[in-house]
C-alpha cells in the first residue's frame, strides 16, 4: 500500500468516524450531514479546520503522534479503531497502553495446564506467570524451585543449571537478548525492565556484551536442544503464541521431536 492510498484510507476513516459521533447537544441550525462538523472536531482536537479538512481529503499533511492522539480521543475510538488510525497514519501511539502487570485473566493463567507438552506463560518482563508439570520437569533450576523469581533472563544468564541444560547456550543467549530488545522497545520507560537490564549487565558479562551489540530479532520458533541428565541431548520444536487480548504475553510451547536426539 503506497502512501497516497494510505492517506486516502486515513481520510475516509476519519470522516466515517466523525459522522458517527452524536450531534452535540449545543448544536444549532440545520445540518446536512450526520455526526459532527469538521469545525466541531477541529475544536475538540485543538487543531485548525484546514488540518482536519486536508486529512479527510487525503492530502500529504504533517500529522504528529500527539495530534493524532487528541484526534482519536475526540472521535471516541475504541482501542482497535485507535490502533487502525495510527497504523494508517504511519505513526506510533504515544499512549499505547500495555496491560497492567497484575491484571491477567485467570483463563490465560490456566492455558499451560491444558497442554501435555512443556509450556509456560511469559509476562512482558519475561517472568513465567504460569507453567505446566512438563515444563517444570524440563527446566531444572527455574520452574521447579520455590524461588518466587521466575525471570527467564535471570535464569539463562545467571544460573549454572541453565548453561548445562540449554544446547548451544551461546547461540540461544544471543537470540534471547535480541528478542528481548525487540520487546523492550515497546516499553522503554518501564522501570522494572530498566532495573532488570542494569542488574543483568552487572551480574553477567555475557548479557552486558550482547546488550551493547544492539541486535534486534523478531521472536521465532524452531528446534531447541536440551541436555537432560541421564537421558542426553533431546530436541523440541518451539512455538510461541500471543494471546489476542494480552499481546505483551507469550505462551511458549515445546513439542518433543520424535526420533531425533
Short mmCIF file of C-alpha atoms in Angstrom, two decimals:
data_model
loop_
_atom_site.label_atom_id
_atom_site.label_comp_id
_atom_site.label_asym_id
_atom_site.label_seq_id
_atom_site.Cartn_x
_atom_site.Cartn_y
_atom_site.Cartn_z
CA UNK A 1 0.00 0.00 0.00
CA UNK A 2 1.62 3.26 -1.14
CA UNK A 3 1.41 6.47 0.85
CA UNK A 4 -1.21 8.03 -1.45
CA UNK A 5 -3.53 5.10 -0.93
CA UNK A 6 -2.81 5.08 2.80
CA UNK A 7 -3.63 8.78 3.12
CA UNK A 8 -6.87 8.23 1.22
CA UNK A 9 -7.84 5.39 3.56
CA UNK A 10 -6.94 7.54 6.58
CA UNK A 11 -9.14 10.36 5.32
CA UNK A 12 -12.08 8.03 4.75
CA UNK A 13 -11.58 6.52 8.20
CA UNK A 14 -11.60 9.91 9.94
CA UNK A 15 -14.64 11.15 8.06
CA UNK A 16 -16.63 7.97 8.73
CA UNK A 17 -15.96 8.16 12.46
CA UNK A 18 -16.63 11.89 12.57
CA UNK A 19 -20.03 11.29 11.01
CA UNK A 20 -20.79 8.56 13.56
CA UNK A 21 -20.47 10.93 16.50
CA UNK A 22 -23.75 12.04 18.07
CA UNK A 23 -24.73 15.59 17.23
CA UNK A 24 -23.56 17.90 20.05
CA UNK A 25 -26.33 18.99 22.42
CA UNK A 26 -25.30 22.59 21.82
CA UNK A 27 -25.64 22.28 18.04
CA UNK A 28 -27.89 24.80 16.32
CA UNK A 29 -29.16 25.22 12.80
CA UNK A 30 -29.87 22.72 10.07
CA UNK A 31 -27.26 20.01 9.46
CA UNK A 32 -26.89 18.44 6.03
CA UNK A 33 -24.65 15.60 7.21
CA UNK A 34 -24.79 13.31 10.26
CA UNK A 35 -22.40 13.49 13.17
CA UNK A 36 -20.02 16.33 13.88
CA UNK A 37 -18.96 19.10 11.58
CA UNK A 38 -15.30 19.48 10.80
CA UNK A 39 -15.25 22.69 12.81
CA UNK A 40 -16.51 20.83 15.88
CA UNK A 41 -13.95 18.06 15.52
CA UNK A 42 -11.18 20.61 14.99
CA UNK A 43 -12.15 22.47 18.16
CA UNK A 44 -12.30 19.25 20.21
CA UNK A 45 -8.92 18.17 18.86
CA UNK A 46 -7.27 21.56 19.31
CA UNK A 47 -6.28 21.95 15.66
CA UNK A 48 -7.31 24.05 12.71
CA UNK A 49 -10.26 23.21 10.48
CA UNK A 50 -7.95 23.19 7.46
CA UNK A 51 -5.85 20.42 9.04
CA UNK A 52 -8.95 18.24 9.53
CA UNK A 53 -10.16 19.00 6.02
CA UNK A 54 -6.87 18.13 4.38
CA UNK A 55 -6.57 14.92 6.37
CA UNK A 56 -10.02 13.83 5.24
CA UNK A 57 -9.15 14.74 1.66
CA UNK A 58 -6.09 12.50 1.80
CA UNK A 59 -3.60 15.31 1.32
CA UNK A 60 0.03 14.98 2.32
CA UNK A 61 -0.06 16.91 5.59
CA UNK A 62 2.01 16.53 8.73
CA UNK A 63 0.18 14.65 11.49
CA UNK A 64 2.15 14.31 14.69
CA UNK A 65 1.53 11.42 17.04
CA UNK A 66 0.33 13.82 19.72
CA UNK A 67 -2.22 15.45 17.39
CA UNK A 68 -3.45 12.03 16.27
CA UNK A 69 -3.85 11.00 19.91
CA UNK A 70 -6.08 14.04 20.54
CA UNK A 71 -7.99 13.24 17.35
CA UNK A 72 -8.53 9.64 18.49
CA UNK A 73 -9.89 10.90 21.82
CA UNK A 74 -12.19 13.37 20.11
CA UNK A 75 -13.51 10.67 17.77
CA UNK A 76 -14.08 8.39 20.79
CA UNK A 77 -12.29 5.50 19.13
CA UNK A 78 -12.13 2.12 20.80
CA UNK A 79 -8.66 0.52 21.20
CA UNK A 80 -8.86 -1.38 17.88
CA UNK A 81 -10.04 1.72 16.00
CA UNK A 82 -7.34 3.81 17.63
CA UNK A 83 -4.69 1.31 16.53
CA UNK A 84 -6.04 1.47 12.96
CA UNK A 85 -5.85 5.26 12.98
CA UNK A 86 -2.17 5.20 13.91
CA UNK A 87 -1.41 2.35 11.50
CA UNK A 88 -2.95 4.25 8.59
CA UNK A 89 -1.10 7.42 9.59
CA UNK A 90 2.19 5.54 9.90
CA UNK A 91 2.69 6.79 13.45
CA UNK A 92 3.23 5.21 16.84
CA UNK A 93 0.65 5.91 19.51
CA UNK A 94 2.41 7.89 22.28
CA UNK A 95 0.00 6.50 24.86
CA UNK A 96 -0.08 2.97 23.51
CA UNK A 97 -1.38 1.17 26.56
CA UNK A 98 0.03 -2.11 27.77
CA UNK A 99 -1.85 -4.38 30.12
CA UNK A 100 -1.26 -3.76 33.82
CA UNK A 101 1.07 -6.41 35.16
CA UNK A 102 -1.37 -7.57 37.80
CA UNK A 103 -4.39 -7.69 35.52
CA UNK A 104 -4.03 -11.15 34.00
CA UNK A 105 -7.14 -13.18 33.26
CA UNK A 106 -7.38 -16.48 35.11
CA UNK A 107 -8.26 -18.16 31.82
CA UNK A 108 -4.88 -17.04 30.47
CA UNK A 109 -3.02 -18.35 33.50
CA UNK A 110 -4.75 -21.68 33.06
CA UNK A 111 -3.61 -22.25 29.47
CA UNK A 112 -0.34 -24.14 30.17
CA UNK A 113 -2.17 -26.74 32.24
CA UNK A 114 -4.34 -27.59 29.24
CA UNK A 115 -1.34 -28.87 27.26
CA UNK A 116 0.69 -32.03 27.73
CA UNK A 117 3.93 -30.75 26.18
CA UNK A 118 6.20 -28.39 28.16
CA UNK A 119 4.53 -24.99 28.16
CA UNK A 120 4.94 -21.75 30.09
CA UNK A 121 3.46 -18.26 30.02
CA UNK A 122 5.81 -15.25 29.98
CA UNK A 123 4.70 -11.78 31.05
CA UNK A 124 6.01 -8.54 29.45
CA UNK A 125 9.05 -8.61 31.75
CA UNK A 126 9.91 -12.14 30.72
CA UNK A 127 8.95 -13.76 34.00
CA UNK A 128 6.98 -17.01 33.96
CA UNK A 129 3.50 -16.46 35.34
CA UNK A 130 2.19 -19.99 34.77
CA UNK A 131 3.58 -23.33 33.59
CA UNK A 132 2.63 -26.98 33.47
CA UNK A 133 4.18 -30.07 35.05
CA UNK A 134 6.09 -30.97 31.88
CA UNK A 135 7.80 -27.57 31.80
CA UNK A 136 8.60 -27.83 35.49
CA UNK A 137 10.27 -31.18 34.91
CA UNK A 138 12.28 -29.87 31.95
CA UNK A 139 13.55 -26.56 33.32
CA UNK A 140 15.57 -27.56 36.36
CA UNK A 141 16.66 -24.63 38.45
CA UNK A 142 13.94 -22.36 37.10
CA UNK A 143 10.37 -23.67 37.18
CA UNK A 144 10.99 -26.44 39.72
CA UNK A 145 12.18 -24.22 42.57
CA UNK A 146 10.36 -22.46 45.39
CA UNK A 147 12.06 -19.20 44.46
CA UNK A 148 9.46 -16.59 43.57
CA UNK A 149 11.77 -15.12 40.93
CA UNK A 150 10.88 -16.86 37.69
CA UNK A 151 12.51 -14.45 35.25
CA UNK A 152 13.76 -16.28 32.16
CA UNK A 153 16.69 -13.95 31.51
CA UNK A 154 17.98 -14.23 35.07
CA UNK A 155 17.79 -18.00 34.73
CA UNK A 156 19.60 -18.13 31.39
CA UNK A 157 22.39 -15.71 32.28
CA UNK A 158 22.89 -16.31 35.99
CA UNK A 159 22.04 -19.94 36.70
CA UNK A 160 24.77 -22.56 36.06
CA UNK A 161 21.97 -25.09 35.56
CA UNK A 162 20.74 -23.17 32.51
CA UNK A 163 24.14 -23.34 30.83
CA UNK A 164 24.23 -27.10 31.42
CA UNK A 165 20.68 -27.64 30.21
CA UNK A 166 20.40 -25.46 27.10
CA UNK A 167 22.06 -26.83 23.98
CA UNK A 168 24.16 -24.25 22.11
CA UNK A 169 23.85 -21.89 25.07
CA UNK A 170 25.84 -19.12 23.36
CA UNK A 171 23.63 -19.09 20.28
CA UNK A 172 20.43 -19.18 22.30
CA UNK A 173 21.63 -16.46 24.65
CA UNK A 174 22.39 -14.18 21.70
CA UNK A 175 18.96 -14.84 20.26
CA UNK A 176 17.15 -14.26 23.54
CA UNK A 177 18.77 -10.87 24.16
CA UNK A 178 17.94 -9.75 20.61
CA UNK A 179 14.30 -10.83 21.05
CA UNK A 180 14.14 -9.16 24.46
CA UNK A 181 15.40 -5.90 22.94
CA UNK A 182 12.52 -6.00 20.45
CA UNK A 183 10.07 -6.26 23.36
CA UNK A 184 11.91 -3.62 25.36
CA UNK A 185 11.42 -1.10 22.55
CA UNK A 186 7.68 -1.27 23.25
CA UNK A 187 8.17 -0.44 26.95
CA UNK A 188 11.33 1.73 27.04
CA UNK A 189 10.15 3.61 30.13
CA UNK A 190 9.28 0.51 32.16
CA UNK A 191 11.24 0.98 35.36
CA UNK A 192 11.27 -2.72 36.19
CA UNK A 193 12.75 -3.57 32.78
CA UNK A 194 15.40 -0.90 33.14
CA UNK A 195 16.33 -2.28 36.56
CA UNK A 196 16.48 -5.80 35.12
CA UNK A 197 18.82 -4.70 32.32
CA UNK A 198 21.07 -2.89 34.78
CA UNK A 199 21.14 -5.86 37.14
CA UNK A 200 21.92 -8.41 34.43
CA UNK A 201 24.59 -6.16 32.93
CA UNK A 202 26.34 -6.16 36.29
CA UNK A 203 25.87 -9.85 37.07
CA UNK A 204 26.61 -11.28 33.62
CA UNK A 205 29.38 -10.10 31.31
CA UNK A 206 27.74 -12.14 28.55
CA UNK A 207 24.47 -10.27 28.88
CA UNK A 208 26.27 -6.91 29.05
CA UNK A 209 28.20 -7.68 25.86
CA UNK A 210 25.14 -8.89 23.96
CA UNK A 211 23.04 -5.93 25.12
CA UNK A 212 25.67 -3.48 23.84
CA UNK A 213 25.52 -5.09 20.40
CA UNK A 214 22.04 -3.61 19.85
CA UNK A 215 20.91 -6.65 17.82
CA UNK A 216 17.14 -6.97 17.39
CA UNK A 217 15.32 -10.12 16.28
CA UNK A 218 11.66 -10.94 15.96
CA UNK A 219 10.67 -13.94 18.02
CA UNK A 220 10.83 -17.18 16.03
CA UNK A 221 10.16 -20.83 16.69
CA UNK A 222 12.22 -23.79 15.62
CA UNK A 223 14.31 -26.56 17.11
CA UNK A 224 15.51 -26.25 20.69
CA UNK A 225 18.04 -28.64 22.21
CA UNK A 226 18.35 -29.62 25.86
CA UNK A 227 20.91 -31.84 27.57
CA UNK A 228 18.90 -33.89 30.05
CA UNK A 229 20.70 -35.68 32.90
CA UNK A 230 20.65 -39.43 32.40
CA UNK A 231 18.97 -39.04 29.01
CA UNK A 232 21.27 -37.00 26.81
CA UNK A 233 20.51 -34.49 24.09
CA UNK A 234 16.79 -34.07 23.40
CA UNK A 235 15.17 -31.79 20.84
CA UNK A 236 11.89 -29.91 20.91
CA UNK A 237 10.13 -27.75 18.37
CA UNK A 238 9.22 -24.42 19.95
CA UNK A 239 6.10 -22.47 19.07
CA UNK A 240 5.22 -19.14 20.66
CA UNK A 241 1.60 -18.00 20.78
CA UNK A 242 0.49 -14.44 21.58
CA UNK A 243 -2.97 -14.12 23.22
CA UNK A 244 -5.13 -11.64 21.34
CA UNK A 245 -6.23 -9.77 24.47
CA UNK A 246 -2.79 -9.79 26.10
CA UNK A 247 -0.33 -9.11 23.32
CA UNK A 248 2.56 -8.47 25.70
CA UNK A 249 2.33 -12.05 26.98
CA UNK A 250 3.74 -15.16 25.31
CA UNK A 251 2.64 -18.76 25.58
CA UNK A 252 5.74 -20.82 24.79
CA UNK A 253 5.18 -24.46 23.86
CA UNK A 254 7.84 -27.13 23.29
CA UNK A 255 6.76 -30.21 21.34
CA UNK A 256 9.17 -33.18 21.57
CA UNK A 257 10.72 -34.11 18.23
CA UNK A 258 10.32 -37.86 17.93
CA UNK A 259 13.22 -39.89 16.62
CA UNK A 260 15.79 -37.08 16.97
CA UNK A 261 18.43 -36.69 19.63
#
